Short mmCIF file of N, CA, C and O in Angstrom, two decimals:
data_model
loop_
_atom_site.label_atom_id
_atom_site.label_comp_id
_atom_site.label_asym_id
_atom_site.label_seq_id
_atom_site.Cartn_x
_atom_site.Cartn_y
_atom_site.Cartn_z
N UNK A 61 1.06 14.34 -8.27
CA UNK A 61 0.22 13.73 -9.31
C UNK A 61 0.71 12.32 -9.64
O UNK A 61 -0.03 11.34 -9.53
N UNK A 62 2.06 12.26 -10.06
CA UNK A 62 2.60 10.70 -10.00
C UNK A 62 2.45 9.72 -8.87
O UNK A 62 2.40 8.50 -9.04
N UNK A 63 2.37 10.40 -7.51
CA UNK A 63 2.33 9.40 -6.46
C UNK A 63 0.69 8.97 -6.33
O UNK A 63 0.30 8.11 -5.53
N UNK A 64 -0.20 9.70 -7.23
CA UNK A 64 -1.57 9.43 -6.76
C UNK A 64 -1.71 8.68 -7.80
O UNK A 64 -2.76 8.05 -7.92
N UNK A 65 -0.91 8.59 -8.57
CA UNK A 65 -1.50 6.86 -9.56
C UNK A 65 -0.29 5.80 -9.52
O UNK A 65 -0.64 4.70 -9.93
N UNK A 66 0.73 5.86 -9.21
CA UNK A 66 1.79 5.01 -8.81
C UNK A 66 1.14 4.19 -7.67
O UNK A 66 0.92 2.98 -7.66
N UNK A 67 0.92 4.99 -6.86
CA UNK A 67 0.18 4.15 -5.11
C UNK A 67 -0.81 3.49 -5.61
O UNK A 67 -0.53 2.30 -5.78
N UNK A 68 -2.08 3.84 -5.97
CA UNK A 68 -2.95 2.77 -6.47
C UNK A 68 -2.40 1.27 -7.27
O UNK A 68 -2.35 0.04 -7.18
N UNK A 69 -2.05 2.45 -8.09
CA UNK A 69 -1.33 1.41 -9.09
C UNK A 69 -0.58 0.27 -9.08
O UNK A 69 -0.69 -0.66 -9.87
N UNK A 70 0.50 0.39 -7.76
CA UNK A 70 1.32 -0.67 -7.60
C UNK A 70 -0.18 -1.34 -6.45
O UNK A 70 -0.85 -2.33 -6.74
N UNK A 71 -0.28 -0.88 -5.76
CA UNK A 71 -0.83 -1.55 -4.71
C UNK A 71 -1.86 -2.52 -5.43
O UNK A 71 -1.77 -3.69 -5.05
N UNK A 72 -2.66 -2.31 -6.21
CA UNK A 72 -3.64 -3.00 -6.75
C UNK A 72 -3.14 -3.96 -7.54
O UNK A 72 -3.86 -4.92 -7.78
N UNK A 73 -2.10 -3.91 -7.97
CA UNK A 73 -1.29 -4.85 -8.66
C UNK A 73 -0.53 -6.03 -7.90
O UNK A 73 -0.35 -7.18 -8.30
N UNK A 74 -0.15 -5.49 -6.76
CA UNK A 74 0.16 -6.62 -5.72
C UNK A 74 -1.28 -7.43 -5.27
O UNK A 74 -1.27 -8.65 -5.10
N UNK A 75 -2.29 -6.76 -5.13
CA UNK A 75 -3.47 -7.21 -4.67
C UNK A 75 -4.27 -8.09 -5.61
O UNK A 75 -4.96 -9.02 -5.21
N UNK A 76 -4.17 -7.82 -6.63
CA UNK A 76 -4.41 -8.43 -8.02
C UNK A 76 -3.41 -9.89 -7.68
O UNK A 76 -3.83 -10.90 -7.11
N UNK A 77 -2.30 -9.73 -8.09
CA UNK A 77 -1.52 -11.00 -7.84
C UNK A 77 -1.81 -11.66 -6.83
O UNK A 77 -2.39 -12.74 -6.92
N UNK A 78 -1.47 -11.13 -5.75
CA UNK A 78 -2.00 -12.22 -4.51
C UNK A 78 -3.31 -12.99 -4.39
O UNK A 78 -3.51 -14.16 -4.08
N UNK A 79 -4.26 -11.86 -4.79
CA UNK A 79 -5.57 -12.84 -5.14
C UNK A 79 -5.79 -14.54 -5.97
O UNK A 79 -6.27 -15.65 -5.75
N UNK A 80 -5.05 -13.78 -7.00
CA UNK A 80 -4.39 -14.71 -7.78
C UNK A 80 -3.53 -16.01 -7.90
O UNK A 80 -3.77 -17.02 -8.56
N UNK A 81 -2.46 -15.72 -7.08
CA UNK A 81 -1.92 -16.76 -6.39
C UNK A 81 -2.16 -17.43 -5.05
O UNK A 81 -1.49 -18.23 -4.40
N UNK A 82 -3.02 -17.00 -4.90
CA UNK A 82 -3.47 -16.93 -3.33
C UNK A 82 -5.23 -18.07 -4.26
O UNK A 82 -6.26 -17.97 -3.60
N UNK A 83 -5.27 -18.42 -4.80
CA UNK A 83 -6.41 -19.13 -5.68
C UNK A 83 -7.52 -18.32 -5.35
O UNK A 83 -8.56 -18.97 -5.36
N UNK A 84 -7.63 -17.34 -5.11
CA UNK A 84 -9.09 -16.22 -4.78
C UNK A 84 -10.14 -16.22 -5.87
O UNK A 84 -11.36 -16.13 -5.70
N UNK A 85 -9.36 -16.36 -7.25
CA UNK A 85 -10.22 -15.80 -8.15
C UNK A 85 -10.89 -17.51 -9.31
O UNK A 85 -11.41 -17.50 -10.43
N UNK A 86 -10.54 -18.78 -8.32
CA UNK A 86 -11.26 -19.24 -9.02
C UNK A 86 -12.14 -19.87 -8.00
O UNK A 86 -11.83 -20.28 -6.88
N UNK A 87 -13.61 -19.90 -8.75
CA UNK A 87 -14.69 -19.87 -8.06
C UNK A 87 -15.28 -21.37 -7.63
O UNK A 87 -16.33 -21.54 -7.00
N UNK A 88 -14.46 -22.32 -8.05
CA UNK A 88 -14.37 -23.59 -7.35
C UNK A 88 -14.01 -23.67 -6.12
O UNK A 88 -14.61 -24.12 -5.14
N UNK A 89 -12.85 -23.11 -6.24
CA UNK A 89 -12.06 -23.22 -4.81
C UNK A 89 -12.47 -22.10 -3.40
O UNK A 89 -12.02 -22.15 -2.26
N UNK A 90 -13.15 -21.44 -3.79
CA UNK A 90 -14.17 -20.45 -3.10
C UNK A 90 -15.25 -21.17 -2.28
O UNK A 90 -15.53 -21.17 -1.08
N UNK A 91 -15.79 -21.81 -3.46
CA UNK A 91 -17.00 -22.47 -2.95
C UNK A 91 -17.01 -23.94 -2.10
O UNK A 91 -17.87 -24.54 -1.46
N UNK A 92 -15.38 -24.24 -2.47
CA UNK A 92 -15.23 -25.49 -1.93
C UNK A 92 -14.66 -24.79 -0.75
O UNK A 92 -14.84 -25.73 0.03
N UNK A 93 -14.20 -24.02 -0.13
CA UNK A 93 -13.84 -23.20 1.37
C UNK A 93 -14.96 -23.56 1.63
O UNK A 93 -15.12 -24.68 2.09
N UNK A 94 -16.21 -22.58 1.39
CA UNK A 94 -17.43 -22.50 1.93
C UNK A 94 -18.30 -23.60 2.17
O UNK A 94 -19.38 -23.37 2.71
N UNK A 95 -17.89 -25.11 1.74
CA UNK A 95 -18.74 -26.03 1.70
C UNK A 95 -18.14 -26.85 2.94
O UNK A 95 -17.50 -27.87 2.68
N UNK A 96 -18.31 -26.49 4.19
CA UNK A 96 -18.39 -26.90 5.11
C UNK A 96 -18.83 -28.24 5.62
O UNK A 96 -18.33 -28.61 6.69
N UNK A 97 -19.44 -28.80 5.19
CA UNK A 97 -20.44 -29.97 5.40
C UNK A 97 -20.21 -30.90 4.16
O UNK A 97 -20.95 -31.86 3.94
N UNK A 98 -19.37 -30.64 3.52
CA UNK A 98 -19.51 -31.30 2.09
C UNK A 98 -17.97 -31.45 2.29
O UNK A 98 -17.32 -31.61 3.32
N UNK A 99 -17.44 -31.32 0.53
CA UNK A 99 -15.56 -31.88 0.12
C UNK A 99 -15.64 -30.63 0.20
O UNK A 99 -16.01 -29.81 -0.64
N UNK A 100 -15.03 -30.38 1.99
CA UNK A 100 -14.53 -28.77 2.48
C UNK A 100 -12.52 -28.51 1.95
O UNK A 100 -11.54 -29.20 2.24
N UNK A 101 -12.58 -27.68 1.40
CA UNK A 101 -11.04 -27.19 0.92
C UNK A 101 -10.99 -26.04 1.86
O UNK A 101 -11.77 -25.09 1.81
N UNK A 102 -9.93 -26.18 2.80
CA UNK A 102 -9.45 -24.99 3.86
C UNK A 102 -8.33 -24.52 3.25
O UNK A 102 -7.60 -24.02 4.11
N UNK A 103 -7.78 -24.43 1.96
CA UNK A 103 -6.44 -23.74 1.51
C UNK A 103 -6.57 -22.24 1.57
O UNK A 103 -5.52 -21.60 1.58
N UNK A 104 -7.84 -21.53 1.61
CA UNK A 104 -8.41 -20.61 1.61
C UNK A 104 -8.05 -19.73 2.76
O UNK A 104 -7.72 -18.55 2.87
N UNK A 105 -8.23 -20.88 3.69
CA UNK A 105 -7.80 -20.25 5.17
C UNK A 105 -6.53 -19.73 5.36
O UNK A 105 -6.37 -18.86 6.22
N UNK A 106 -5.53 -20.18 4.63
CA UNK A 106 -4.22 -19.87 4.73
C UNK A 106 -4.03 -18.44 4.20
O UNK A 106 -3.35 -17.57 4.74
N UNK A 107 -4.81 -18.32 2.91
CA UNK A 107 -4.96 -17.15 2.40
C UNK A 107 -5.78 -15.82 3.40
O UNK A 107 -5.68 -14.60 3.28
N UNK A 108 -6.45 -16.51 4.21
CA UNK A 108 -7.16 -15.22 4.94
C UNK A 108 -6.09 -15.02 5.96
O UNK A 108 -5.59 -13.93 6.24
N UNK A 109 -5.69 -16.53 6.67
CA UNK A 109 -4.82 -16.11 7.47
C UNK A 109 -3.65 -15.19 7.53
O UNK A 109 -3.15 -14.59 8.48
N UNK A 110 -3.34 -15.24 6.26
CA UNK A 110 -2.42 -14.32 5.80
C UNK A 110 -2.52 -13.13 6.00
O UNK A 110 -1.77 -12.44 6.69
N UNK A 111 -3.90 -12.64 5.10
CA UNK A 111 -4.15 -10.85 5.33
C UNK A 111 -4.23 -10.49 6.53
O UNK A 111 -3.73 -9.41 6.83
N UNK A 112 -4.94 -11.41 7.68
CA UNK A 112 -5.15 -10.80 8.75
C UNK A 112 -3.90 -11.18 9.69
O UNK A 112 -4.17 -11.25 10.89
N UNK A 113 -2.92 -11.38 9.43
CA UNK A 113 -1.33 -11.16 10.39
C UNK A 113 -1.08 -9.97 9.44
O UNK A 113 -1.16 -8.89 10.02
N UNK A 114 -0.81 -9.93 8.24
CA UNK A 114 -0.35 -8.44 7.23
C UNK A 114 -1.23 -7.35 7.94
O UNK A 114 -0.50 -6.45 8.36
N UNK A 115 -2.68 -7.12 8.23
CA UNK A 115 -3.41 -6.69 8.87
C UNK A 115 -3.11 -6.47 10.51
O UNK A 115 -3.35 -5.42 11.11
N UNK A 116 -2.62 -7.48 11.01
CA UNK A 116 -2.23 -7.16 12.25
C UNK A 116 -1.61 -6.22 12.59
O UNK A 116 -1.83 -5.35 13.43
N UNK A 117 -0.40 -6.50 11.55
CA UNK A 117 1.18 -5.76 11.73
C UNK A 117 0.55 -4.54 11.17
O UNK A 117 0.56 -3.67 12.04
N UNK A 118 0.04 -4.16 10.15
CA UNK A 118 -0.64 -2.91 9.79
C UNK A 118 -1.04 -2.20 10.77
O UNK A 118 -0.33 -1.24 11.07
N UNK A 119 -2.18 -2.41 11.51
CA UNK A 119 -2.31 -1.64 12.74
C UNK A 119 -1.49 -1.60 13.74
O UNK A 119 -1.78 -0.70 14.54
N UNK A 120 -0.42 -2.32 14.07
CA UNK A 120 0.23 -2.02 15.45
C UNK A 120 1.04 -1.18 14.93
O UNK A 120 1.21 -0.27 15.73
N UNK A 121 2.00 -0.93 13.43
CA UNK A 121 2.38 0.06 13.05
C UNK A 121 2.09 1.21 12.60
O UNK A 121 2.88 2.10 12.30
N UNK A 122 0.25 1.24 12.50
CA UNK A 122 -0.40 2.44 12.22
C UNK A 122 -0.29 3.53 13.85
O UNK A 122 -0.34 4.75 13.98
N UNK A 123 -0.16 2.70 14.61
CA UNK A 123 -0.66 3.16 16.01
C UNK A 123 0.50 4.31 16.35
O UNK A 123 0.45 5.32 17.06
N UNK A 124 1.42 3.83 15.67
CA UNK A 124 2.90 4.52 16.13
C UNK A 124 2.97 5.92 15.11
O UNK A 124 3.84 6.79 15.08
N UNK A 125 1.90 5.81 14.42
CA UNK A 125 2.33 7.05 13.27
C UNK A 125 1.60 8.02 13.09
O UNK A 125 0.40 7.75 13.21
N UNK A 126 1.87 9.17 12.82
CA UNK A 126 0.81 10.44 13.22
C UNK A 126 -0.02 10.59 12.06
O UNK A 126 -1.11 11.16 12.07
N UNK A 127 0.65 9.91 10.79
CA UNK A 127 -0.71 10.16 9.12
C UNK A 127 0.04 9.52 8.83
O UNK A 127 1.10 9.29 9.41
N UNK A 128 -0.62 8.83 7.27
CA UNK A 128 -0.20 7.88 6.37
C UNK A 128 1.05 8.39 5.77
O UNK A 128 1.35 9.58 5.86
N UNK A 129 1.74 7.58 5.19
CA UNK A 129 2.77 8.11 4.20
C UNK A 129 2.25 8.91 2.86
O UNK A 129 2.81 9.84 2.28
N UNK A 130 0.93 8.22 2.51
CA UNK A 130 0.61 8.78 1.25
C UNK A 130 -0.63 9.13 1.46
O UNK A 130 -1.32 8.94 0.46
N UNK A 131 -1.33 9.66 2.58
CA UNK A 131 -2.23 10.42 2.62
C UNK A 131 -2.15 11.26 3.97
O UNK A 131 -1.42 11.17 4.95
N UNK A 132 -3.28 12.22 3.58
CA UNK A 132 -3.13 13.36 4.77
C UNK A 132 -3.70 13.15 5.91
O UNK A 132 -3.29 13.84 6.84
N UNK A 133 -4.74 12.21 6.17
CA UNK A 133 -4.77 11.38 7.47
C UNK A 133 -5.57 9.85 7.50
O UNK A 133 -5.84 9.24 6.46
N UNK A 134 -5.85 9.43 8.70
CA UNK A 134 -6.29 8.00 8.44
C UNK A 134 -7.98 8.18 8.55
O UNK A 134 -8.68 8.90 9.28
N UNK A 135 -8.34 7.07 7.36
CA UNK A 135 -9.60 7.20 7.75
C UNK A 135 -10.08 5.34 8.26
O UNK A 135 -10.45 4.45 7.49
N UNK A 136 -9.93 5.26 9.53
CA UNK A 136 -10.32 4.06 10.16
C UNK A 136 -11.74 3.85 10.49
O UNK A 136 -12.18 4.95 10.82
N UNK A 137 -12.86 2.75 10.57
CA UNK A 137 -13.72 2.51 11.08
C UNK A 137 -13.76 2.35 12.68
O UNK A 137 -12.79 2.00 13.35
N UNK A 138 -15.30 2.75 13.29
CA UNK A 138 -14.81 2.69 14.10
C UNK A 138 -16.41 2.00 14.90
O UNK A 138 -17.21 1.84 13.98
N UNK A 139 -16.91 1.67 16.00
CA UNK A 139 -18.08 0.83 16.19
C UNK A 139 -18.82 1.90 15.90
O UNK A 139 -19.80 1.36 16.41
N UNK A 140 -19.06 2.48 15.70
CA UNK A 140 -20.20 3.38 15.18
C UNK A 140 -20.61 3.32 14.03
O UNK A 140 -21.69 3.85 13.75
N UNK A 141 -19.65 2.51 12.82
CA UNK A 141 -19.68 2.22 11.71
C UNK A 141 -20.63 1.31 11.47
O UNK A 141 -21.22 1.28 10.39
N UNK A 142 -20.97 0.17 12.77
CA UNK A 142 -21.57 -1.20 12.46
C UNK A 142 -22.78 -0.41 12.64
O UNK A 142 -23.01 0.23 13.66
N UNK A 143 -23.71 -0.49 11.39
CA UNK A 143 -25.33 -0.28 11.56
C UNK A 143 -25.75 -1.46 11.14
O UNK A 143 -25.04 -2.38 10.74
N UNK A 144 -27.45 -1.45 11.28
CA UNK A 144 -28.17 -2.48 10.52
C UNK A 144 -28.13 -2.28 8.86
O UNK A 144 -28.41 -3.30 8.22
N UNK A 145 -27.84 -1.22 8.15
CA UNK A 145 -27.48 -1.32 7.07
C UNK A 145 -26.59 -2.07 6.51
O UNK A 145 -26.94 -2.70 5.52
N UNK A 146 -25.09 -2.19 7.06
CA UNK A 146 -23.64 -2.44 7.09
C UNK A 146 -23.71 -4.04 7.28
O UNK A 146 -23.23 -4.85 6.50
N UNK A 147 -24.67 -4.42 8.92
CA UNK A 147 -24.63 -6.17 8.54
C UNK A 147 -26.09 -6.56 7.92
O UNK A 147 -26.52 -7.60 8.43
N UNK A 148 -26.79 -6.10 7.15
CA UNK A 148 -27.90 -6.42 6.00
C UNK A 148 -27.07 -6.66 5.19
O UNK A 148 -26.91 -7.86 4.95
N UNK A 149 -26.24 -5.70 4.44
CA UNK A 149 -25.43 -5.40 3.41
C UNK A 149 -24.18 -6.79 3.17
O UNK A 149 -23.92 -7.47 2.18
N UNK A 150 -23.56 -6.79 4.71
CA UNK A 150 -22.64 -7.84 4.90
C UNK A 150 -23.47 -9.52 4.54
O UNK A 150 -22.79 -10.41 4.04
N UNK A 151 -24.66 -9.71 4.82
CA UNK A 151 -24.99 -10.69 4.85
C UNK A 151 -25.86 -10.81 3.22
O UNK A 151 -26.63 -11.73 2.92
N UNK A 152 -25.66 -10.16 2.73
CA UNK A 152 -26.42 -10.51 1.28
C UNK A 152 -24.90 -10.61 0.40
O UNK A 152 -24.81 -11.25 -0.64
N UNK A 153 -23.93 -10.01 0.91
CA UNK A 153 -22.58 -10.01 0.42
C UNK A 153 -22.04 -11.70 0.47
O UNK A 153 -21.53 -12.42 -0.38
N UNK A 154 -22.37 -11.87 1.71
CA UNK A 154 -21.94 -13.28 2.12
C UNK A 154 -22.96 -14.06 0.97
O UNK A 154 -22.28 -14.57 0.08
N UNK A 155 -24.12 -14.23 0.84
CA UNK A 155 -25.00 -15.16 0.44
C UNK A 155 -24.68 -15.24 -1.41
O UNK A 155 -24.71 -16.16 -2.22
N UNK A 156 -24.37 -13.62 -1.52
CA UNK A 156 -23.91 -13.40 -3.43
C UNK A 156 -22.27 -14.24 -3.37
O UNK A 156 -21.78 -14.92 -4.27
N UNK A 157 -21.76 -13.97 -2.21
CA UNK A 157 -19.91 -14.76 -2.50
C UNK A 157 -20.32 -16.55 -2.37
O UNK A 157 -19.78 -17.44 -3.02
N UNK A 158 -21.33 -16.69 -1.41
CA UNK A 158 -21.72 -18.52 -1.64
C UNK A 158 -21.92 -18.99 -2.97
O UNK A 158 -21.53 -20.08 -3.39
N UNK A 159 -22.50 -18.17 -3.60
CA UNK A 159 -23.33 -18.57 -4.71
C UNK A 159 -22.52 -18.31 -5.91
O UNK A 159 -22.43 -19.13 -6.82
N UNK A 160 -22.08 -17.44 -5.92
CA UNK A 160 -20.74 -17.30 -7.25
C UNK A 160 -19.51 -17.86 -6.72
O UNK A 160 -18.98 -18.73 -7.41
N UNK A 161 -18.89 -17.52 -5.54
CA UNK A 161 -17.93 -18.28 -5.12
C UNK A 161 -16.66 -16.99 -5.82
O UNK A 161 -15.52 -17.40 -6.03
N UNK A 162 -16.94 -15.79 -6.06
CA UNK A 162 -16.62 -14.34 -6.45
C UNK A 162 -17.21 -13.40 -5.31
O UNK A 162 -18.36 -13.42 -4.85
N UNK A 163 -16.07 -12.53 -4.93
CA UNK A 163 -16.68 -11.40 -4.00
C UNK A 163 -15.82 -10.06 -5.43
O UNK A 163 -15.51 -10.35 -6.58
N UNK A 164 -15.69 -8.85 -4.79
CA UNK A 164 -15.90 -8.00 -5.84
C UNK A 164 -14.46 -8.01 -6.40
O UNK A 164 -14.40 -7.97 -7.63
N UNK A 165 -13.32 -8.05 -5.73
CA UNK A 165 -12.03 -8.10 -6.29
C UNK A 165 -11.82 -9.02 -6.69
O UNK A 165 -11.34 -8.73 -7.79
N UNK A 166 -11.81 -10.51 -6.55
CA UNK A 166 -11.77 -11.59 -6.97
C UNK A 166 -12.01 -11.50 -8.57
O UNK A 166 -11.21 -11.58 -9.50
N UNK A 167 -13.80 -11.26 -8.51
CA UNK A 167 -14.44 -10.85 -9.77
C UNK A 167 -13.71 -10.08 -10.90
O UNK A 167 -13.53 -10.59 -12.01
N UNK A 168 -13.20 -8.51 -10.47
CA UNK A 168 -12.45 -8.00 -11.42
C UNK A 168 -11.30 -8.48 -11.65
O UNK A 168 -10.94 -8.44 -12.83
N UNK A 169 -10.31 -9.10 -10.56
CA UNK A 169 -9.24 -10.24 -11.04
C UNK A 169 -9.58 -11.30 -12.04
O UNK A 169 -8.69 -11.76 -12.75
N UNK A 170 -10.73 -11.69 -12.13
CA UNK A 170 -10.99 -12.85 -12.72
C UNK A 170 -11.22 -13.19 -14.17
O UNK A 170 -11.39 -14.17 -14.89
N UNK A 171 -11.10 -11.05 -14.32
CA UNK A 171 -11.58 -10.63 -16.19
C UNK A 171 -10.57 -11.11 -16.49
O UNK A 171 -10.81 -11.65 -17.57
N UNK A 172 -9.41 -11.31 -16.20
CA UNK A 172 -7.90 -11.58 -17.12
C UNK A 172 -8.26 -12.82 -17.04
O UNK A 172 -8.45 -13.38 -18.12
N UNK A 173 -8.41 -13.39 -16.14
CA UNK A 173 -8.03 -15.08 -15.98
C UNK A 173 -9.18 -15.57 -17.03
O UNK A 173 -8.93 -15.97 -18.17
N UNK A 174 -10.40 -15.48 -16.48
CA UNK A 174 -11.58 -15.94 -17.44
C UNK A 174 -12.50 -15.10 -17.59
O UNK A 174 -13.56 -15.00 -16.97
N UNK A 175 -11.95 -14.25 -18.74
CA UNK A 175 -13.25 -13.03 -18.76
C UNK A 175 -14.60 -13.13 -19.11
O UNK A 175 -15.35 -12.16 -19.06
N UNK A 176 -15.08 -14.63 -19.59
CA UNK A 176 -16.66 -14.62 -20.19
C UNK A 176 -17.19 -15.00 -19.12
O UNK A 176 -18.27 -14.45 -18.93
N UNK A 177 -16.76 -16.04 -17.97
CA UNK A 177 -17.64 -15.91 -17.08
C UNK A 177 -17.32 -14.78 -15.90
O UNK A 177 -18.18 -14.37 -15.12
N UNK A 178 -16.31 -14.47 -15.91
CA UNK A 178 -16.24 -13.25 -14.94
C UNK A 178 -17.46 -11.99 -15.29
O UNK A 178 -18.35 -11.45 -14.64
N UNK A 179 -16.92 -11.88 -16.74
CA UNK A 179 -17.37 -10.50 -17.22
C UNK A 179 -19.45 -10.35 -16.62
O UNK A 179 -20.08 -9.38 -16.19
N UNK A 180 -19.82 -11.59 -16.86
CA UNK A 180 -21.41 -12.19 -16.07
C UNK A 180 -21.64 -11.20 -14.81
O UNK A 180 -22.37 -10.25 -14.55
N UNK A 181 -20.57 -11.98 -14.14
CA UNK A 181 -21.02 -11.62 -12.50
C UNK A 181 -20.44 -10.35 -12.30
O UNK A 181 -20.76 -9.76 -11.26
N UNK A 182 -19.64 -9.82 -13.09
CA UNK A 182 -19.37 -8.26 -12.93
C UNK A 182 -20.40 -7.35 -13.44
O UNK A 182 -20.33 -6.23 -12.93
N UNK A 183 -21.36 -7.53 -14.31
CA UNK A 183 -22.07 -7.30 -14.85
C UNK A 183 -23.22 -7.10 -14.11
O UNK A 183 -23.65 -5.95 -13.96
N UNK A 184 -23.95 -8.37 -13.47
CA UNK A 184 -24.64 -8.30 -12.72
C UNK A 184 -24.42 -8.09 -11.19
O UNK A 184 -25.32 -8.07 -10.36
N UNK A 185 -22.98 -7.91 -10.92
CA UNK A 185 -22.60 -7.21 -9.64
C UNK A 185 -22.67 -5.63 -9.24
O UNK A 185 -22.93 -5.13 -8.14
N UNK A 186 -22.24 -4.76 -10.98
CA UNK A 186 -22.56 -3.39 -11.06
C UNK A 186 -23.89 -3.21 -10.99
O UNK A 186 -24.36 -2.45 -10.15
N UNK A 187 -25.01 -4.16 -12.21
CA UNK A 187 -26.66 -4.03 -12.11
C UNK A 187 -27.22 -3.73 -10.70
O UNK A 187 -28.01 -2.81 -10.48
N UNK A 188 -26.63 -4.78 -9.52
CA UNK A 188 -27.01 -4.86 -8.17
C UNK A 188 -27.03 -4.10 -7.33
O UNK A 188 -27.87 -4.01 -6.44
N UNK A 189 -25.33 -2.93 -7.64
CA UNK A 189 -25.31 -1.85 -7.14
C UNK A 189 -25.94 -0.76 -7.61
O UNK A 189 -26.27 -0.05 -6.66
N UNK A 190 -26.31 -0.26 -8.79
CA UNK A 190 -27.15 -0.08 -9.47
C UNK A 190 -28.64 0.35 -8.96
O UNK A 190 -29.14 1.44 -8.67
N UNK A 191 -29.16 -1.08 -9.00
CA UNK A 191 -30.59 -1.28 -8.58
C UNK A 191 -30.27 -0.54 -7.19
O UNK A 191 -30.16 0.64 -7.51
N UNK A 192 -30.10 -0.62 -6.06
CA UNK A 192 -29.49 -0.27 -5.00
C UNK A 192 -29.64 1.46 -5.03
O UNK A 192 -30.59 2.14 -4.66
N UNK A 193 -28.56 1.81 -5.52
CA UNK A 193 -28.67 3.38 -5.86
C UNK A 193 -29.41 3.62 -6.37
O UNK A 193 -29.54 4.83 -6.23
N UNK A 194 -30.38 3.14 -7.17
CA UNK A 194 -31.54 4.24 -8.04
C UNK A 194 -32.62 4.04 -6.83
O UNK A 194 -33.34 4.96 -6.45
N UNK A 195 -32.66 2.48 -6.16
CA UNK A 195 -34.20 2.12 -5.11
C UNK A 195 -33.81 3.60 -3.96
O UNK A 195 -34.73 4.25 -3.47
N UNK A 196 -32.54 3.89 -3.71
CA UNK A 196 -31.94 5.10 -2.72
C UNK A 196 -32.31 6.50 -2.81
O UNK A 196 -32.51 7.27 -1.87
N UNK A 197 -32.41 6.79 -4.30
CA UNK A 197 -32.34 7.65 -5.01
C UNK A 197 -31.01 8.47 -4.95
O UNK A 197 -31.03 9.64 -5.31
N UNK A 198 -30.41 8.16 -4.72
CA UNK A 198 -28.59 8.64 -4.93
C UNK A 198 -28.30 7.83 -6.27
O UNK A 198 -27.07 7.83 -6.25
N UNK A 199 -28.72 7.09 -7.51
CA UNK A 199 -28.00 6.55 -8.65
C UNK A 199 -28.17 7.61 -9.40
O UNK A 199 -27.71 7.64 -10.54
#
């Protein structure tokens, strides 16, 4: 019971910070990554670059191990995962992170930092999912 809220717990807290220091959660510097053609800021890149070597090393050491440490097995994606749902979904994801310059962790990082405009796009980020599940009928 302790390890199933300790594990979240710390982990999201490192993830929280890094976002954080990693400038994720302010939405200038988001949008100035994304402005390609314009006053482009690549500091961003350093930050992705990051997860995906942490990511690297993650899987070449997943490969070696028979289950997680803190769970009872792995649940990996796998190409069967990619539907037309998944890149619809991916690409309205992309077009909502252009436009706020917030994707969903960022966002909930961003209640501490600046919660009146965070609290907005969290707001209308749950509405979205929301709308979503009830148009499904699974809300």
């Amino acid at each position: 019971m302790m390890r199933a809220i300790l594990v979240p717990l710390a982990s999201g807290t490192i993830f929280g910070a890094g976002l954080t220091i990693g400038g994720m959660t302010d939405p200038a510097r988001v949008r100035g990554f994304l402005d390609l053609f314009g006053d482009w800021d690549p500091t961003l890149a350093f930050v992705m670059g990051g997860a995906v070597l942490v990511m690297a090393l993650a899987w070449a050491v997943q490969r070696k191990m028979l289950r997680p440490v803190f769970a009872e097995g792995f649940a990996l994606p796998d190409r069967n995962d990619l539907t037309p749902r998944l890149v619809g979904g991916s690409a309205l994801f992309g077009v909502g992170w252009g436009i706020a310059g917030l994707c969903p962790g960022p966002g909930f990082a961003a209640l501490a930092i600046a919660p009146a405009s965070a609290a907005i796009f969290v707001a209308a980020m749950l509405a979205g999912m929301l709308l979503v599940r009830l148009m499904e009928g699974t809300g």
